[in-house]
Coordinates of C-alpha atoms and ligand atoms in Angstrom, one line a residue:
M7 CA -5.6 -97.8 78.9
S8 CA -5.4 -95.7 75.4
K9 CA -6.1 -92.1 75.4
A10 CA -7.7 -90.3 72.3
T11 CA -5.4 -88.0 71.4
E12 CA -6.1 -85.0 68.7
S13 CA -5.4 -86.7 65.3
D14 CA -7.2 -89.6 66.2
V15 CA -10.7 -87.9 67.1
R16 CA -13.5 -88.6 65.2
E17 CA -16.3 -87.1 64.0
D18 CA -19.1 -86.7 67.1
G19 CA -22.1 -88.6 67.6
V20 CA -25.1 -87.7 70.1
I21 CA -26.6 -89.3 72.2
E22 CA -30.1 -91.2 72.3
G23 CA -30.9 -92.8 74.8
V24 CA -29.7 -94.5 78.1
S25 CA -30.4 -97.5 80.1
G26 CA -28.1 -98.1 82.9
P27 CA -25.0 -99.2 81.7
V28 CA -25.3 -99.0 78.0
V29 CA -25.8 -96.2 76.5
T30 CA -26.5 -95.7 72.3
A31 CA -25.6 -92.8 70.2
K32 CA -26.7 -91.6 66.7
D33 CA -23.5 -90.5 64.0
L34 CA -20.7 -91.5 65.6
D35 CA -18.0 -92.0 63.5
A36 CA -16.7 -95.1 65.0
R37 CA -15.4 -99.2 64.6
M38 CA -16.6 -102.1 66.9
N39 CA -14.8 -102.4 70.2
D40 CA -13.5 -99.0 69.8
V41 CA -13.2 -97.1 73.2
V42 CA -15.6 -93.6 72.9
Y43 CA -15.8 -90.7 75.3
V44 CA -19.5 -90.3 76.8
G45 CA -21.4 -86.9 77.3
H46 CA -19.5 -83.9 78.7
E47 CA -18.0 -85.7 81.8
G48 CA -16.3 -88.3 79.0
L49 CA -17.3 -91.2 80.4
M50 CA -15.4 -94.3 79.2
G51 CA -17.0 -96.5 77.0
E52 CA -16.8 -99.4 74.3
V53 CA -18.6 -99.8 71.2
I54 CA -20.5 -103.6 71.4
E55 CA -22.7 -102.8 68.4
I56 CA -23.5 -101.4 65.5
E57 CA -26.8 -100.6 63.3
G58 CA -27.2 -98.3 60.4
N59 CA -25.9 -95.3 62.0
L60 CA -26.8 -96.2 65.4
T61 CA -23.7 -97.3 68.0
T62 CA -24.6 -99.5 71.0
I63 CA -21.6 -98.4 74.3
Q64 CA -21.0 -99.9 77.1
V65 CA -20.1 -97.4 79.7
Y66 CA -17.0 -98.6 82.5
E67 CA -18.7 -95.4 84.7
E68 CA -21.7 -94.1 86.6
T69 CA -24.6 -92.9 83.9
S70 CA -26.9 -91.4 86.0
D71 CA -26.2 -87.8 85.2
V72 CA -26.1 -88.7 81.1
G73 CA -29.1 -88.0 78.9
P74 CA -30.2 -87.8 75.4
G75 CA -28.1 -85.0 73.3
E76 CA -25.0 -85.4 75.0
P77 CA -22.0 -85.6 72.3
V78 CA -20.0 -89.0 71.8
E79 CA -16.9 -89.1 70.7
S80 CA -15.0 -91.7 69.4
T81 CA -10.4 -92.6 70.0
G82 CA -10.7 -94.6 67.0
A83 CA -8.9 -97.6 69.4
P84 CA -9.8 -100.4 70.9
L85 CA -9.9 -101.4 74.3
S86 CA -6.2 -101.7 75.0
V87 CA -3.6 -101.6 78.2
D88 CA -0.8 -100.4 78.7
L89 CA 2.4 -102.7 79.2
G90 CA 6.0 -101.8 80.5
P91 CA 7.3 -101.6 83.5
G92 CA 5.3 -100.3 86.7
M93 CA 2.4 -102.9 86.6
L94 CA 4.1 -105.0 89.1
D95 CA 2.6 -103.9 92.7
T96 CA -0.3 -101.9 91.4
I97 CA -3.9 -102.2 92.1
Y98 CA -6.3 -101.5 88.9
D99 CA -9.4 -101.1 88.4
G100 CA -11.1 -103.2 85.5
V101 CA -10.0 -101.1 82.8
Q102 CA -6.5 -100.5 84.6
R103 CA -6.6 -97.5 86.1
P104 CA -4.0 -97.5 88.5
L105 CA -6.4 -96.9 92.4
D106 CA -4.0 -94.8 93.7
V107 CA -4.2 -92.6 91.2
L108 CA -8.2 -92.7 90.6
E109 CA -8.5 -91.6 94.8
S110 CA -5.7 -89.5 94.4
K111 CA -7.6 -87.8 92.0
M112 CA -11.3 -87.5 93.2
N113 CA -10.9 -88.1 96.8
S114 CA -12.6 -91.4 97.5
A115 CA -12.3 -94.8 95.9
F116 CA -15.0 -96.6 93.5
L117 CA -16.2 -93.3 92.7
D118 CA -15.0 -93.2 89.6
R119 CA -16.7 -90.9 87.1
G120 CA -14.8 -89.1 83.6
V121 CA -11.7 -89.7 85.1
D122 CA -8.8 -91.1 82.7
A123 CA -5.1 -92.1 83.5
P124 CA -2.7 -93.9 82.3
G125 CA -2.4 -97.6 83.1
I126 CA 1.4 -96.8 83.7
D127 CA 2.8 -93.9 85.3
L128 CA 4.1 -91.9 82.1
E129 CA 6.7 -89.7 84.7
Q130 CA 8.2 -92.5 86.5
T131 CA 11.9 -93.8 85.2
W132 CA 13.4 -96.8 84.7
E133 CA 16.7 -98.5 84.7
F134 CA 17.3 -99.7 81.3
T135 CA 20.3 -102.6 79.9
P136 CA 20.2 -103.5 76.3
T137 CA 20.6 -107.1 75.6
V138 CA 21.5 -105.9 72.0
D139 CA 24.3 -104.6 70.5
E140 CA 23.7 -102.5 66.7
G141 CA 23.5 -104.2 64.2
D142 CA 21.8 -106.8 65.8
E143 CA 18.4 -107.8 63.3
V144 CA 15.6 -108.0 65.7
E145 CA 11.9 -109.2 65.0
A146 CA 8.4 -109.2 66.4
G147 CA 8.6 -110.1 70.1
D148 CA 12.5 -110.2 70.5
I149 CA 13.6 -109.2 74.2
L150 CA 16.2 -105.8 73.8
G151 CA 16.7 -105.1 77.1
T152 CA 16.0 -105.6 80.8
V153 CA 15.0 -103.6 84.1
P154 CA 14.5 -105.0 87.6
E155 CA 11.2 -104.1 87.7
T156 CA 11.0 -104.9 91.4
P157 CA 13.4 -106.8 93.9
S158 CA 11.4 -109.8 92.4
I159 CA 11.3 -109.5 89.0
E160 CA 13.5 -108.6 86.2
H161 CA 11.1 -106.8 83.6
K162 CA 12.1 -107.8 79.5
V163 CA 11.4 -104.9 77.3
M164 CA 10.5 -106.3 73.9
V165 CA 9.7 -105.7 70.6
P166 CA 6.1 -104.8 70.3
P167 CA 4.4 -108.2 68.5
D168 CA 3.3 -106.2 65.6
S169 CA 6.4 -104.8 64.8
E170 CA 8.3 -105.5 61.2
G171 CA 11.4 -105.8 63.0
G172 CA 15.1 -105.0 61.6
E173 CA 18.4 -103.9 62.5
V174 CA 19.0 -102.3 65.6
V175 CA 20.6 -98.8 64.8
S176 CA 20.9 -97.5 68.6
A177 CA 20.2 -99.6 71.8
E178 CA 21.3 -97.3 74.8
S179 CA 21.4 -98.2 78.2
G180 CA 20.4 -95.8 81.0
T181 CA 17.3 -94.6 82.6
F182 CA 14.2 -93.7 80.8
T183 CA 10.5 -93.1 81.2
V184 CA 8.1 -95.9 79.2
E185 CA 7.7 -93.4 76.3
E186 CA 11.2 -92.5 75.7
T187 CA 12.7 -94.4 73.1
V188 CA 15.3 -97.2 74.5
V189 CA 16.4 -99.0 70.8
E190 CA 16.3 -97.5 67.3
L191 CA 15.5 -99.8 64.5
D192 CA 17.1 -99.4 60.6
S193 CA 13.8 -99.1 59.6
G194 CA 13.1 -95.7 61.7
E195 CA 11.1 -97.4 64.1
E196 CA 11.5 -96.2 67.3
I197 CA 10.8 -98.4 70.2
S198 CA 9.7 -97.4 74.2
M199 CA 9.5 -99.5 76.9
H200 CA 5.8 -99.8 76.7
Q201 CA 3.3 -100.4 74.4
E202 CA -0.6 -100.8 73.9
W203 CA -2.7 -104.4 73.4
P204 CA -6.2 -104.5 72.5
V205 CA -7.3 -107.0 75.5
R206 CA -9.8 -109.2 73.5
E207 CA -6.8 -110.1 71.4
A208 CA -4.6 -113.1 72.4
R209 CA -0.7 -111.6 72.2
P210 CA 0.6 -113.9 69.4
T211 CA 2.6 -116.8 70.6
V212 CA 4.2 -119.9 68.2
N213 CA 2.5 -122.9 69.7
K214 CA 0.7 -123.8 72.9
K215 CA 2.5 -126.9 74.4
S216 CA 0.9 -130.1 76.6
P217 CA 2.2 -128.8 80.3
K218 CA 4.3 -131.5 82.0
K219 CA 5.4 -129.3 85.3
P220 CA 2.4 -128.7 87.7
L221 CA 1.4 -125.4 89.2
V222 CA 2.9 -126.1 92.7
S223 CA 0.5 -124.8 95.9
G224 CA 1.2 -125.9 98.9
Q225 CA -1.4 -127.2 99.4
R226 CA -2.1 -130.7 100.1
I227 CA -5.5 -132.2 98.0
L228 CA -4.5 -130.1 95.3
D229 CA -0.7 -131.4 94.6
G230 CA -1.5 -134.6 96.1
L231 CA -4.6 -135.3 94.3
F232 CA -5.8 -132.7 92.0
P233 CA -2.7 -131.4 90.3
I234 CA -2.6 -128.2 87.9
A235 CA -0.2 -127.3 85.3
K236 CA 1.6 -124.6 84.4
G237 CA -0.9 -123.5 81.7
G238 CA -3.2 -125.3 83.1
T239 CA -7.4 -124.4 83.6
A240 CA -9.3 -125.1 87.0
A241 CA -12.8 -123.9 88.2
I242 CA -13.4 -123.8 91.6
P243 CA -17.2 -123.5 92.1
G244 CA -18.5 -123.5 95.4
P245 CA -21.8 -122.2 97.3
F246 CA -21.4 -118.8 99.6
G247 CA -18.8 -119.1 102.4
S248 CA -17.1 -122.5 101.0
G249 CA -13.7 -121.3 100.7
K250 CA -13.5 -119.8 97.0
T251 CA -11.3 -117.2 97.8
V252 CA -9.1 -119.0 100.7
T253 CA -8.4 -120.9 97.9
Q254 CA -7.6 -118.4 95.2
H255 CA -5.7 -116.4 98.5
Q256 CA -3.5 -119.6 99.2
L257 CA -2.8 -120.4 95.8
A258 CA -1.8 -116.3 94.9
K259 CA 0.3 -116.6 97.9
W260 CA 2.0 -120.2 97.5
A261 CA 1.4 -121.3 93.9
D262 CA 5.0 -121.2 92.5
A263 CA 4.5 -119.0 89.9
D264 CA 6.8 -115.8 88.9
I265 CA 4.0 -113.5 88.3
V266 CA 0.3 -113.6 89.9
I267 CA -2.3 -111.8 88.7
Y268 CA -5.4 -111.7 90.7
V269 CA -8.8 -110.5 89.4
G270 CA -11.2 -109.8 91.8
C271 CA -14.0 -109.0 89.9
G272 CA -17.2 -108.1 91.2
E273 CA -17.4 -110.0 94.6
R274 CA -18.3 -108.3 97.7
G275 CA -17.1 -105.3 98.0
N276 CA -15.3 -105.3 102.0
E277 CA -13.8 -108.8 100.6
M278 CA -11.8 -106.5 97.8
T279 CA -10.9 -104.9 100.6
E280 CA -9.7 -107.0 102.1
V281 CA -7.5 -107.9 99.4
I282 CA -6.3 -104.6 98.7
E283 CA -5.6 -104.1 102.6
D284 CA -4.1 -107.8 102.8
F285 CA -2.0 -108.3 99.5
P286 CA 0.8 -105.8 100.6
E287 CA 1.1 -107.0 104.1
L288 CA 2.1 -110.6 102.5
E289 CA 5.9 -111.3 102.2
D290 CA 6.9 -113.7 99.2
P291 CA 8.3 -116.9 100.8
T292 CA 10.7 -118.0 98.2
T293 CA 12.5 -114.5 98.5
G294 CA 11.7 -112.8 101.4
N295 CA 10.5 -110.0 99.7
A296 CA 6.9 -108.5 99.7
L297 CA 4.3 -110.6 97.8
M298 CA 3.4 -108.0 95.8
D299 CA 6.4 -107.7 94.4
R300 CA 5.4 -110.2 91.6
T301 CA 1.5 -109.8 91.8
C302 CA -0.6 -107.8 89.7
L303 CA -4.5 -106.7 91.5
I304 CA -7.5 -105.9 89.6
A305 CA -10.2 -105.4 92.0
N306 CA -13.8 -104.9 90.7
T307 CA -16.6 -104.3 93.5
S308 CA -20.0 -105.2 93.0
N309 CA -20.6 -101.7 93.8
M310 CA -18.2 -100.4 90.4
P311 CA -20.4 -100.2 87.0
V312 CA -21.3 -103.1 85.6
A313 CA -19.1 -102.8 82.1
A314 CA -16.3 -102.7 83.9
R315 CA -16.7 -105.6 85.5
E316 CA -16.7 -107.2 82.1
S317 CA -13.6 -106.4 81.1
C318 CA -11.4 -106.9 84.0
V319 CA -11.0 -110.7 83.4
Y320 CA -9.2 -109.3 79.8
T321 CA -7.3 -106.8 81.3
G322 CA -6.3 -109.7 83.5
I323 CA -5.1 -112.1 81.5
T324 CA -4.0 -109.7 78.6
I325 CA -1.5 -108.4 81.3
A326 CA -0.7 -112.0 82.1
E327 CA -0.3 -112.6 78.5
Y328 CA 3.1 -109.8 78.4
F329 CA 4.3 -111.5 81.4
R330 CA 4.0 -115.0 79.7
D331 CA 6.0 -113.1 77.0
M332 CA 9.2 -112.7 78.6
G333 CA 9.1 -116.4 79.6
Y334 CA 8.0 -116.2 82.9
D335 CA 5.2 -118.9 84.7
V336 CA 2.0 -116.6 85.6
A337 CA -1.6 -117.6 87.6
L338 CA -3.6 -115.6 86.9
M339 CA -6.8 -116.4 89.6
A340 CA -10.1 -114.3 89.4
D341 CA -12.7 -114.5 92.1
S342 CA -15.0 -114.7 90.5
T343 CA -15.6 -116.1 87.4
S344 CA -19.9 -115.6 88.0
R345 CA -19.6 -112.0 88.3
W346 CA -18.4 -111.7 85.2
A347 CA -21.2 -113.8 83.6
E348 CA -23.7 -111.6 85.6
A349 CA -21.9 -108.6 84.2
M350 CA -22.2 -110.5 80.4
R351 CA -25.9 -111.0 81.4
E352 CA -27.2 -107.3 82.4
I353 CA -25.5 -105.8 79.4
S354 CA -27.2 -108.5 76.8
S355 CA -30.5 -107.7 78.5
R356 CA -29.9 -103.9 78.4
L357 CA -28.8 -104.7 74.2
E358 CA -32.3 -106.5 74.4
E359 CA -30.5 -109.7 73.0
M360 CA -32.5 -112.8 73.6
P361 CA -31.6 -114.5 76.3
G362 CA -30.4 -118.8 76.8
E363 CA -30.5 -120.2 79.9
E364 CA -31.2 -118.2 82.6
G365 CA -31.0 -115.6 80.9
Y366 CA -26.9 -115.3 79.9
P367 CA -26.4 -114.9 76.5
A368 CA -26.2 -117.9 74.2
Y369 CA -22.6 -116.0 73.3
L370 CA -21.5 -117.7 77.4
A371 CA -20.0 -120.6 76.8
A372 CA -17.7 -119.1 73.7
R373 CA -16.5 -116.3 76.0
L374 CA -15.8 -118.7 79.0
S375 CA -14.4 -120.6 76.3
Q376 CA -12.1 -117.8 75.1
F377 CA -11.1 -117.1 78.3
Y378 CA -9.7 -120.2 79.1
E379 CA -8.4 -121.0 75.8
R380 CA -5.5 -117.6 76.4
A381 CA -4.2 -120.0 79.2
G382 CA -1.9 -122.9 78.3
Y383 CA 1.7 -123.7 77.9
F384 CA 3.5 -121.6 74.9
E385 CA 6.5 -121.1 72.7
N386 CA 6.6 -117.8 72.5
I387 CA 7.6 -115.9 69.3
N388 CA 10.7 -114.9 70.6
G389 CA 11.5 -118.4 70.7
T390 CA 11.4 -118.1 75.0
E391 CA 8.5 -120.7 76.9
G392 CA 6.1 -119.1 79.6
S393 CA 2.6 -120.1 80.6
V394 CA -0.7 -118.9 82.1
T395 CA -2.4 -120.2 84.5
A396 CA -6.2 -119.5 84.8
I397 CA -7.7 -120.4 87.8
G398 CA -12.1 -119.1 88.1
A399 CA -13.8 -118.9 91.3
V400 CA -17.6 -120.2 90.0
S401 CA -20.4 -118.9 93.0
P402 CA -23.3 -120.7 91.8
P403 CA -26.4 -119.5 92.9
G404 CA -27.1 -121.7 95.7
G405 CA -24.5 -124.0 95.4
D406 CA -26.3 -125.4 92.2
F407 CA -23.6 -126.9 89.7
S408 CA -26.1 -127.1 87.4
E409 CA -26.7 -124.2 86.3
P410 CA -24.9 -122.1 83.6
V411 CA -21.9 -121.1 84.2
T412 CA -20.9 -123.8 86.5
Q413 CA -21.7 -126.1 83.8
N414 CA -19.8 -124.4 80.8
T415 CA -16.7 -123.8 82.8
L416 CA -16.9 -127.6 83.5
R417 CA -16.8 -128.5 80.1
I418 CA -13.9 -126.1 79.3
V419 CA -11.3 -126.9 82.3
K420 CA -9.4 -129.3 83.1
T421 CA -9.3 -129.1 87.2
F422 CA -12.3 -129.0 89.2
W423 CA -12.5 -128.3 92.7
A424 CA -15.6 -129.0 94.3
L425 CA -16.3 -127.0 97.3
D426 CA -18.8 -128.8 99.0
A427 CA -21.2 -126.9 101.9
D428 CA -21.3 -129.8 103.9
L429 CA -17.6 -130.4 104.5
A430 CA -17.7 -126.3 105.2
E431 CA -20.1 -126.1 107.7
R432 CA -18.5 -129.2 109.6
R433 CA -14.9 -126.9 109.7
H434 CA -12.9 -129.6 107.1
F435 CA -11.1 -127.0 104.9
P436 CA -10.0 -127.2 102.3
A437 CA -14.0 -128.0 101.9
I438 CA -12.5 -129.0 98.2
N439 CA -14.7 -132.6 98.2
W440 CA -12.4 -135.8 97.0
N441 CA -15.5 -137.7 95.1
E442 CA -16.8 -134.7 93.0
S443 CA -13.6 -133.1 92.1
Y444 CA -10.7 -134.4 89.3
S445 CA -7.6 -133.2 87.8
L446 CA -7.2 -134.4 84.1
Y447 CA -3.6 -133.4 84.4
R448 CA -2.7 -136.0 86.9
D449 CA -1.2 -138.2 84.4
Q450 CA 0.8 -135.8 82.3
L451 CA 2.0 -134.2 85.8
D452 CA 3.5 -137.6 87.6
P453 CA 6.6 -137.8 85.9
W454 CA 7.5 -134.5 87.2
F455 CA 6.2 -135.7 90.7
V456 CA 8.7 -139.3 90.7
E457 CA 11.6 -137.1 89.2
N458 CA 11.9 -134.8 91.8
V459 CA 9.6 -135.8 94.4
Q460 CA 9.6 -139.4 95.0
E461 CA 9.4 -142.4 92.8
D462 CA 6.0 -144.5 94.3
W463 CA 4.0 -141.0 94.2
P464 CA 1.4 -142.2 91.5
E465 CA 1.1 -145.8 94.0
K466 CA 0.5 -143.4 97.0
R467 CA -2.2 -141.2 95.3
Q468 CA -4.0 -144.1 93.7
W469 CA -3.7 -145.7 97.6
A470 CA -5.4 -143.0 99.3
I471 CA -8.4 -142.5 96.5
D472 CA -8.3 -145.8 96.5
T473 CA -9.0 -145.0 100.0
L474 CA -11.1 -142.3 100.3
D475 CA -13.8 -144.2 97.1
E476 CA -13.5 -147.3 99.6
E477 CA -15.3 -145.4 102.6
T478 CA -17.6 -143.3 100.1
E479 CA -19.1 -146.6 100.0
L480 CA -19.0 -148.2 102.9
Q481 CA -20.4 -145.4 104.8
E482 CA -23.3 -145.7 102.6
I483 CA -23.4 -149.4 104.4
V484 CA -22.8 -147.6 108.2
Q485 CA -25.8 -145.2 107.7
L486 CA -28.1 -148.1 107.3
V487 CA -26.2 -150.6 109.9
G488 CA -24.2 -148.5 111.9
K489 CA -20.6 -149.4 112.5
D490 CA -20.1 -152.7 114.7
A491 CA -21.8 -154.6 111.5
L492 CA -19.0 -154.8 109.4
P493 CA -16.5 -157.0 109.0
E494 CA -13.0 -155.3 111.3
D495 CA -11.2 -155.2 107.8
Q496 CA -13.7 -153.1 107.0
Q497 CA -13.4 -151.1 110.3
L498 CA -9.9 -150.3 109.6
T499 CA -10.4 -149.1 105.9
L500 CA -12.7 -146.7 107.8
E501 CA -10.0 -145.7 110.3
V502 CA -7.3 -145.5 107.9
A503 CA -9.8 -143.0 105.9
R504 CA -10.2 -141.3 109.0
Y505 CA -6.6 -140.3 109.1
L506 CA -6.5 -139.4 105.2
R507 CA -9.1 -137.4 105.9
E508 CA -8.1 -135.1 109.6
A509 CA -4.0 -135.4 108.9
Y510 CA -3.9 -135.5 105.2
L511 CA -6.9 -133.5 103.1
Q512 CA -7.4 -131.1 106.0
Q513 CA -5.2 -128.0 106.0
N514 CA -5.6 -124.9 107.9
A515 CA -5.1 -121.7 105.9
F516 CA -4.1 -119.5 109.3
H517 CA -1.8 -122.0 111.1
D518 CA 2.1 -120.6 110.6
V519 CA 3.3 -124.1 109.2
D520 CA -0.1 -125.6 107.8
M521 CA -0.4 -123.0 105.5
Y522 CA 1.8 -124.3 102.9
C523 CA 3.1 -128.2 102.3
E524 CA 5.6 -128.4 100.5
P525 CA 5.2 -132.0 97.9
Q526 CA 8.2 -134.2 100.0
K527 CA 6.0 -133.3 102.9
T528 CA 2.9 -134.0 101.2
Y529 CA 4.3 -137.2 100.2
R530 CA 5.7 -138.0 104.0
M531 CA 2.5 -137.4 105.2
L532 CA 0.6 -139.4 102.8
D533 CA 3.4 -142.1 103.4
A534 CA 2.9 -142.4 107.2
I535 CA -0.2 -143.0 107.0
K536 CA 0.1 -145.9 104.5
T537 CA 2.7 -146.9 107.1
F538 CA -0.4 -147.1 110.1
N539 CA -2.3 -149.0 107.6
D540 CA 0.4 -151.5 106.9
E541 CA 1.1 -152.6 110.1
A542 CA -2.4 -152.4 111.3
F543 CA -3.7 -154.8 108.5
D544 CA -0.8 -156.9 109.4
A545 CA -1.9 -156.9 113.4
L546 CA -5.4 -157.7 112.6
D547 CA -4.6 -160.4 110.6
A548 CA -2.2 -162.0 113.0
G549 CA -5.6 -161.6 115.0
V550 CA -5.1 -158.9 117.3
P551 CA -8.5 -156.9 117.7
I552 CA -9.7 -153.8 115.7
E553 CA -10.1 -152.0 119.1
E554 CA -6.5 -152.8 120.3
I555 CA -4.7 -151.9 116.6
I556 CA -6.9 -148.2 116.9
E557 CA -5.9 -147.2 120.4
V558 CA -2.3 -147.6 120.0
D559 CA -1.5 -144.0 121.6
V560 CA 0.8 -143.4 118.3
A561 CA -1.5 -142.9 116.0
P562 CA -3.1 -139.4 117.2
R563 CA 0.0 -138.6 116.4
L564 CA -0.6 -138.9 112.4
N565 CA -3.0 -135.6 113.1
R566 CA -0.2 -133.5 114.3
I567 CA 2.0 -133.3 111.3
G568 CA 0.4 -130.8 109.6
V569 CA 1.9 -128.4 111.9
Q570 CA 5.4 -129.7 112.4
E571 CA 8.1 -127.2 111.5
D572 CA 10.6 -130.4 111.6
W573 CA 8.1 -133.0 109.7
D574 CA 11.0 -134.9 108.5
E575 CA 12.6 -135.8 112.1
Y576 CA 9.2 -136.2 113.1
I577 CA 7.8 -138.4 110.7
D578 CA 10.6 -140.8 111.1
E579 CA 10.1 -141.0 114.8
L580 CA 6.3 -141.3 113.7
E581 CA 7.0 -144.6 111.7
S582 CA 8.8 -146.2 113.5
D583 CA 7.0 -145.7 116.8
L584 CA 3.8 -146.6 114.8
E585 CA 5.5 -150.6 113.6
A586 CA 7.3 -151.0 117.2
Q587 CA 3.5 -150.3 119.2
I588 CA 1.5 -152.3 116.6
R589 CA 4.0 -154.9 116.2
E590 CA 4.0 -155.2 120.2
L591 CA 0.2 -156.3 120.2
Y592 CA 1.2 -159.7 119.1
Ligands
ADP2 N1 -8.0 -123.5 104.4 C1 -9.3 -123.1 105.0 N2 -8.9 -123.2 106.5 C2 -9.7 -122.6 106.9 N3 -10.4 -122.0 107.1 C3 -10.9 -121.8 105.6 C4 -9.9 -122.0 105.0 N4 -10.8 -121.9 103.3 C5 -12.2 -121.2 104.0 N5 -12.2 -121.4 105.6 C6 -13.3 -120.5 106.3 O1 -14.1 -120.6 105.9 C7 -14.4 -118.9 105.7 C8 -15.7 -118.4 103.8 O2 -14.2 -118.7 102.9 P1 -13.8 -117.7 101.6 O3 -13.4 -117.9 101.2 O4 -14.6 -116.7 102.5 O5 -15.7 -118.8 100.7 P2 -15.7 -118.4 99.9 O6 -15.5 -117.3 98.6 O7 -16.5 -119.7 98.6 O8 -17.5 -117.4 100.1 C9 -13.3 -118.0 105.5 O9 -13.3 -117.5 106.0 C10 -12.6 -119.5 106.4 O10 -13.1 -119.5 107.7
MG3 MG1 -15.4 -115.2 98.1

């Protein structure tokens, strides 16, 4: 986070009033979005409104002891993040202060007043290897060299986006702090390993491209029915206890992103503590290294000040964009965007702005779309390609999806994973409702699945969707007249749909094997159920009574594919047993 230096501190202002996180000051020489220090304790805040000589500030820390007459000073710089090696394997608060530094400075987490801490360690040294030579011409964004940031990730040191560029006059390999010059240009510009960027501004790119690759999640219902693209956007709305956080964790652990930015935004205090305690223990399934080696956590619990909650998603997405600029695929999870929207609402009401729907500010929709707009598959200014995938949980009060945050998010995101209280209550997990959920990326991702998994991936999926749709319709009839009143072929459809739900859609996030399902296994599970379907319908056509068909002892083995480590052989055997047993009936 940018700090004031002697030269840019401007004239002091004086506090006029304090209303929770919102402070007004008069005679402050500051611009919109400038970071300011408020009161004798120097609490960090940001200018959000200027009217005449009255400046309104949102303060990122508890303001209870601050009063009128105390000084306010401006840093003259907007709220920015410090970008450089050292962000991975780190836990920040909403304004990029490392929690461990805050803790050691105050001996207590979550009680941060007037404590400033740089976003990246200024003393730590890193091994820099230049990838440019003296005499090379470089432009804004160009990669100058690499740093082994963690065992999993090579950090790329880049020319800052606002640089004029020039000819390299020196590029030294060696061990440096992030503030030391590693590359010098003929313009006199000295480039170090860190740069700052204002959080409310998207980092520049050449253009946004149509995403073509899935973010493979290892979750069958997602990859199989409602896939998200690398560079895509998704919302996970659901009532309390329906599995939003578990789904976000599964994605953070298993999705094939290079980098994960996990923003825990104002959810219950203990939930964030779990993340802070759990994540550092986790292993990255692809490398065997620590998961934190490719992860940055931004933790804002509900007991942290509301303004820091407002800023945490911006801090997160700016860090995500920075890694995207290096050519990485970044996945950002925000849990939950509702808490962020509530922070907006609270600040807006303190400002006495005209409230919109349910008290949310009129600019709620604009803020949500500005955030999701920053996701995408991009051609970067240095010629690399990278992506930011944004996945936001939404926690509508009472699980009512008609409320403003859910509705506005729905209009923006292209993937919708609707969590359902009834499914969760029946312990059907993940409790993603297959009737309400959708992915608008399906068609554009199909070529990838066809090429990398199986030719008839789209057809198998369509069959599953059709069968589940038919089940939904039949269920209505069953409610009225009972299952036995249905013709036998419809009873059989219900049986097949049951396997789709129980064997395929259900997936236990806490089972060692089932927690992750590679796309090939996802495909073959569907294939096995389809084999049962085809054999069973043939038998029915041949006049075998339905009871005999559905009671073949091999069929329930479908329910155990998920937990098989050697699923390939298991499915081979299962399919041939299904064929043999059912054909024996006629
Ligand atoms: N995929 C899953 N597999 C197994 N259990 C799950 C799964 N998803 C959710 N659950 C169960 O539901 C509980 C609540 O989930 P959680 O993600 O905390 O809900 P939310 O964040 O929506 O309030 C979890 O503690 C877990 O027991
Ligand atoms: Mg949760």
